[in-house]
PDB file of C-alpha atoms in Angstrom:
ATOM      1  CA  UNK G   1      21.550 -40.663  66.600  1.00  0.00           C
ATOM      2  CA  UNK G   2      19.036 -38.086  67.978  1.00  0.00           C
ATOM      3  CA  UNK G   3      19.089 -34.502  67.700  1.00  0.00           C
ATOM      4  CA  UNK G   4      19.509 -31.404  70.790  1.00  0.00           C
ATOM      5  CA  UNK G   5      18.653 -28.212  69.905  1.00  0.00           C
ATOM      6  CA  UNK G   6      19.296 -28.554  65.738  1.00  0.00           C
ATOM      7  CA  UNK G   7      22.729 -30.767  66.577  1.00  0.00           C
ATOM      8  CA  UNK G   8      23.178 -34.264  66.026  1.00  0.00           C
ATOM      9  CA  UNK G   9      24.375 -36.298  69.115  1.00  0.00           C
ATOM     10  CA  UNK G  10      25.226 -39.701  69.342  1.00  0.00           C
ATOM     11  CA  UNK G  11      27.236 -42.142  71.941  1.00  0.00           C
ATOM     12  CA  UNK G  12      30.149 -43.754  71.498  1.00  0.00           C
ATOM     13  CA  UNK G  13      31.149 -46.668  73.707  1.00  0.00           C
ATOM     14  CA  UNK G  14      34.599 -47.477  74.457  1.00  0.00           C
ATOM     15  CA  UNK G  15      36.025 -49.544  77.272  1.00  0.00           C
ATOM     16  CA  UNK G  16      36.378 -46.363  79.836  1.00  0.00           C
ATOM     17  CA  UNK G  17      32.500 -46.097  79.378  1.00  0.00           C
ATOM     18  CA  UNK G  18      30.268 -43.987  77.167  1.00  0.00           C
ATOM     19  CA  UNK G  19      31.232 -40.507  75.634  1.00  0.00           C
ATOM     20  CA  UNK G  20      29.172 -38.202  73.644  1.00  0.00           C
ATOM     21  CA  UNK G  21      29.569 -37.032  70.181  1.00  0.00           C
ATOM     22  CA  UNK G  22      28.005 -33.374  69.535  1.00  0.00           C
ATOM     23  CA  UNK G  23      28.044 -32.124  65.739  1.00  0.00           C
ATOM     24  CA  UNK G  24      27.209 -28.264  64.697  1.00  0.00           C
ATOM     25  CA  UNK G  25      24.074 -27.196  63.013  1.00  0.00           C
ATOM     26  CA  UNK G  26      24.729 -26.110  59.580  1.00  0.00           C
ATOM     27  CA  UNK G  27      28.387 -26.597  59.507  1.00  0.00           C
ATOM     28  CA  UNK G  28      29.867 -26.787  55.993  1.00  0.00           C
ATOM     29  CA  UNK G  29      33.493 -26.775  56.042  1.00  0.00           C
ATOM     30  CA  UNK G  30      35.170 -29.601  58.838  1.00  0.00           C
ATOM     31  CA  UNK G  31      34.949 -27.846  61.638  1.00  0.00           C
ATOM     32  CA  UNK G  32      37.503 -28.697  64.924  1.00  0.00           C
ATOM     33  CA  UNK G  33      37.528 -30.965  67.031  1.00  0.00           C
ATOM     34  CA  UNK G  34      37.000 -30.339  70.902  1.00  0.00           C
ATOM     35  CA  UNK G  35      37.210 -33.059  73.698  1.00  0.00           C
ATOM     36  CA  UNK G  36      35.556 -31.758  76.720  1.00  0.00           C
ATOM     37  CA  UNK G  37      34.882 -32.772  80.085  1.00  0.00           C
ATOM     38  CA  UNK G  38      32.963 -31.763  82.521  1.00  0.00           C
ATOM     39  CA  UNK G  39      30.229 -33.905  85.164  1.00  0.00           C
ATOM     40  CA  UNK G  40      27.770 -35.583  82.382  1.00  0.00           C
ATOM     41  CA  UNK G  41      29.411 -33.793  79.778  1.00  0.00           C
ATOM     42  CA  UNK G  42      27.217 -30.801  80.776  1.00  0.00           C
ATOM     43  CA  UNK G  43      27.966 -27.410  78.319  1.00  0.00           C
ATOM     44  CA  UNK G  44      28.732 -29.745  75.158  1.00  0.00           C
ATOM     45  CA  UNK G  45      25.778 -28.002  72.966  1.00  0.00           C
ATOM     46  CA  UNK G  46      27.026 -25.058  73.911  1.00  0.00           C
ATOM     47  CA  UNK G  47      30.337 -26.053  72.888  1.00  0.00           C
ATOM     48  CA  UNK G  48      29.025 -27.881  69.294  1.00  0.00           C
ATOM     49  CA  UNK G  49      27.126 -24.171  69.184  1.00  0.00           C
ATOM     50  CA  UNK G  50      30.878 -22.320  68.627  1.00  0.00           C
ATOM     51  CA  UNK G  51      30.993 -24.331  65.529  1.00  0.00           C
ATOM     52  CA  UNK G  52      32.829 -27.500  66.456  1.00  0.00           C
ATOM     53  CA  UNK G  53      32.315 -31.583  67.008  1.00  0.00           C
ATOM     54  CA  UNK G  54      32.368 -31.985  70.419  1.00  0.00           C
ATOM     55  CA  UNK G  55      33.366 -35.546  72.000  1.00  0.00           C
ATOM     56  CA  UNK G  56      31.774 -34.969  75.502  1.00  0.00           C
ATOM     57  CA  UNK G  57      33.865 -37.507  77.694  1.00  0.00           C
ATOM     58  CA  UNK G  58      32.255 -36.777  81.178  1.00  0.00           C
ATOM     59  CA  UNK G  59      34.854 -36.912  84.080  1.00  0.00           C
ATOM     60  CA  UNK G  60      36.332 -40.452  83.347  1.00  0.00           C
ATOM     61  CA  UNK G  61      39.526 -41.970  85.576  1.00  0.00           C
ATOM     62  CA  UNK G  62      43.072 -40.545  83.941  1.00  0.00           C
ATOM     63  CA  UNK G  63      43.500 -43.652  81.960  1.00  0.00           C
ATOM     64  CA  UNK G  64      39.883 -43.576  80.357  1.00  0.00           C
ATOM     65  CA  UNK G  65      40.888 -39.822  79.308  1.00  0.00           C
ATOM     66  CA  UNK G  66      43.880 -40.400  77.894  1.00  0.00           C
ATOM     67  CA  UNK G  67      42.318 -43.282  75.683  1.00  0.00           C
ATOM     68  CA  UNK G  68      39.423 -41.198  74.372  1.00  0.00           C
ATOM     69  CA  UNK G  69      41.979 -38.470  73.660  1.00  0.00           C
ATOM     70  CA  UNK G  70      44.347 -40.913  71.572  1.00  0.00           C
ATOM     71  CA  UNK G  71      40.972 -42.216  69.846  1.00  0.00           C
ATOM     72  CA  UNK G  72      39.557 -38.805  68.699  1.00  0.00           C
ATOM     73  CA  UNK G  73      43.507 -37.970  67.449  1.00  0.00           C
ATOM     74  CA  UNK G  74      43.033 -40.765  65.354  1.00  0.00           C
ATOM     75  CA  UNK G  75      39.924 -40.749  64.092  1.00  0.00           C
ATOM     76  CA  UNK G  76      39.024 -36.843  63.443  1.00  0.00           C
ATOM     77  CA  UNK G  77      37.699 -37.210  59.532  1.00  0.00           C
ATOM     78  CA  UNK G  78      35.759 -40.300  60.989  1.00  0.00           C
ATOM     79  CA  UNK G  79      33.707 -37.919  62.957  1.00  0.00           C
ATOM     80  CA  UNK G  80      33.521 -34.703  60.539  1.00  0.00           C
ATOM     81  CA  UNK G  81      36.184 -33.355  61.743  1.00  0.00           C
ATOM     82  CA  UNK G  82      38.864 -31.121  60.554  1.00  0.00           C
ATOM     83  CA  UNK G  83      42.223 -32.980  61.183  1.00  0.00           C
ATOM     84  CA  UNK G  84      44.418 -30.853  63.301  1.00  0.00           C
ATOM     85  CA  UNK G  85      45.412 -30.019  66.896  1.00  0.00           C
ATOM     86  CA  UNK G  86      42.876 -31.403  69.381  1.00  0.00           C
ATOM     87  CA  UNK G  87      41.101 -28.729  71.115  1.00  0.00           C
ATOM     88  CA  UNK G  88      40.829 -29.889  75.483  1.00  0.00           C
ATOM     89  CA  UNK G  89      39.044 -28.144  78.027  1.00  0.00           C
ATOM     90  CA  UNK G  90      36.682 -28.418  80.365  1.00  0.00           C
ATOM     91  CA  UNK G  91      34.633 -27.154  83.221  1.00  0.00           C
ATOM     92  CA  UNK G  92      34.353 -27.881  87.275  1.00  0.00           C
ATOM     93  CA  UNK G  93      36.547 -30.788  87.796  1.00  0.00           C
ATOM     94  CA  UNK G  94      36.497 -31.713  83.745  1.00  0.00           C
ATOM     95  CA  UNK G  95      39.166 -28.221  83.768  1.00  0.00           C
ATOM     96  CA  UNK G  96      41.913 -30.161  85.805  1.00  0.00           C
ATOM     97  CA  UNK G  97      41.356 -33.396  83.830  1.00  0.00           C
ATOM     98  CA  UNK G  98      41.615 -31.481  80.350  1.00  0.00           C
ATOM     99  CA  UNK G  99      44.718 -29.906  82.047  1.00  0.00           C
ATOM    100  CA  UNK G 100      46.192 -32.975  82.746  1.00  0.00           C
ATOM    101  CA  UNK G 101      45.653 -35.498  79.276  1.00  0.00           C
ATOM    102  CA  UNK G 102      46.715 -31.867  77.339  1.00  0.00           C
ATOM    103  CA  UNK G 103      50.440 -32.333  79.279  1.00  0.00           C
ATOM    104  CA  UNK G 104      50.381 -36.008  79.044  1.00  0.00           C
ATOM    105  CA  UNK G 105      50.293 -35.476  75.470  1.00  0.00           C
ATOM    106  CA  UNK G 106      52.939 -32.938  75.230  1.00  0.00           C
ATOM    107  CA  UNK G 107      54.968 -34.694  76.970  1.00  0.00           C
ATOM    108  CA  UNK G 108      54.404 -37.659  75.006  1.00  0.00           C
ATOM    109  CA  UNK G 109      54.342 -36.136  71.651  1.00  0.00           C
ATOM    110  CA  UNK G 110      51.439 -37.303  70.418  1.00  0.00           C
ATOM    111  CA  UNK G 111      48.781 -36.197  69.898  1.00  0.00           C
ATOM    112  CA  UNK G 112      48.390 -32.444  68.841  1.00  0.00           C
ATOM    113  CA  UNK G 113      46.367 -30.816  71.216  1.00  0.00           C
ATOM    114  CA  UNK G 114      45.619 -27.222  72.403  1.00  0.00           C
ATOM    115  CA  UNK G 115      44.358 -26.894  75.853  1.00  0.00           C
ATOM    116  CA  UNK G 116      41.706 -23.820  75.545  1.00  0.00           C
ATOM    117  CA  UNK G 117      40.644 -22.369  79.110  1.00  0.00           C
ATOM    118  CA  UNK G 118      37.331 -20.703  80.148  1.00  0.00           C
ATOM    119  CA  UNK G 119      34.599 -23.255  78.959  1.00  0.00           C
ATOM    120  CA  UNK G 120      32.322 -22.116  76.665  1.00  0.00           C
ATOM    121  CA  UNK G 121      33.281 -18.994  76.062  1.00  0.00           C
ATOM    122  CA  UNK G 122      36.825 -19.532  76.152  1.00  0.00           C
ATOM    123  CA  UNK G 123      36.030 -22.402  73.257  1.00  0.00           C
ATOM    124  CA  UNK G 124      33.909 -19.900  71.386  1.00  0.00           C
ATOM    125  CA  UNK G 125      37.059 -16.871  71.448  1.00  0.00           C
ATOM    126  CA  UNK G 126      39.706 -19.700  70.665  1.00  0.00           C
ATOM    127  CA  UNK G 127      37.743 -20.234  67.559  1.00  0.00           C
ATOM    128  CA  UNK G 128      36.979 -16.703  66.317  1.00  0.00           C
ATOM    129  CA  UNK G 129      40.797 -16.261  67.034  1.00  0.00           C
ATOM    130  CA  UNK G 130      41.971 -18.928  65.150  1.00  0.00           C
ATOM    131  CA  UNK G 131      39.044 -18.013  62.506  1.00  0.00           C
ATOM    132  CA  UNK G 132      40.216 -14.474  62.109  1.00  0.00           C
ATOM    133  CA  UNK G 133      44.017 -15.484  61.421  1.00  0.00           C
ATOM    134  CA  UNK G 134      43.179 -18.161  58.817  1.00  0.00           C
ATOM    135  CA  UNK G 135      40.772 -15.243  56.897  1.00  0.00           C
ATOM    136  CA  UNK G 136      44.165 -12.769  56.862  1.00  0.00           C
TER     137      UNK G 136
END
């Protein structure tokens, strides 16, 4: 495990190739869970900044998607994670993948996701949103 800029990162292999795991600095409470891609997972501390565990996928092939998708669903407390609704997005050509695994799953069912637009920032106003309605 090594550490960028106060976060923990670390790889995980599976059989679509190699995806990285970003945690928070300082997080105490589980914080969400984001897959994001975008060309060598580029953005992902900034993502991990907002205050979530990022599972930076790259731009893998459809299928390779979809399977890191179905593994984070299942495995969110494995990684620190708050169970929950999937957060997708993604940047350059990682925004049209996220697009498309967030309606496979919908139309499949499973598993919970929320497709968040605008990158970064987007990520970081999702989360004070969703922050400000659990404090009411």
């Amino acid at each position: 495990m090594a550490e960028s800029a106060g976060q923990r990162v670390a790889e995980l292999r599976m059989r679509g190739g190699v995806a990285r795991v970003h945690w928070p600095s300082g997080q105490c409470a589980a914080p969400p869970l984001v897959l994001w891609f975008a060309p060598d997972g580029a953005g992902a501390e900034r993502v991990a900044a907002c205050g979530a565990v990022v599972i930076a996928a790259g731009v893998p092939a459809f299928p390779a998607a979809r399977a890191v998708l179905e593994w984070a669903a299942a495995h969110p407390r494995g990684l620190g994670a708050a169970p929950g609704p999937v957060l997708i997005a993604g940047e350059g050509p990682g925004a049209e993948l996220a697009a498309r695994v967030a309606r496979y799953a919908r139309e499949q069912g499973w598993p919970p996701v929320s497709e968040v637009d605008g990158g970064p920032r987007g990520i970081a106003a999702h989360l004070e949103g969703a922050k400000r309605i659990v404090e009411e």
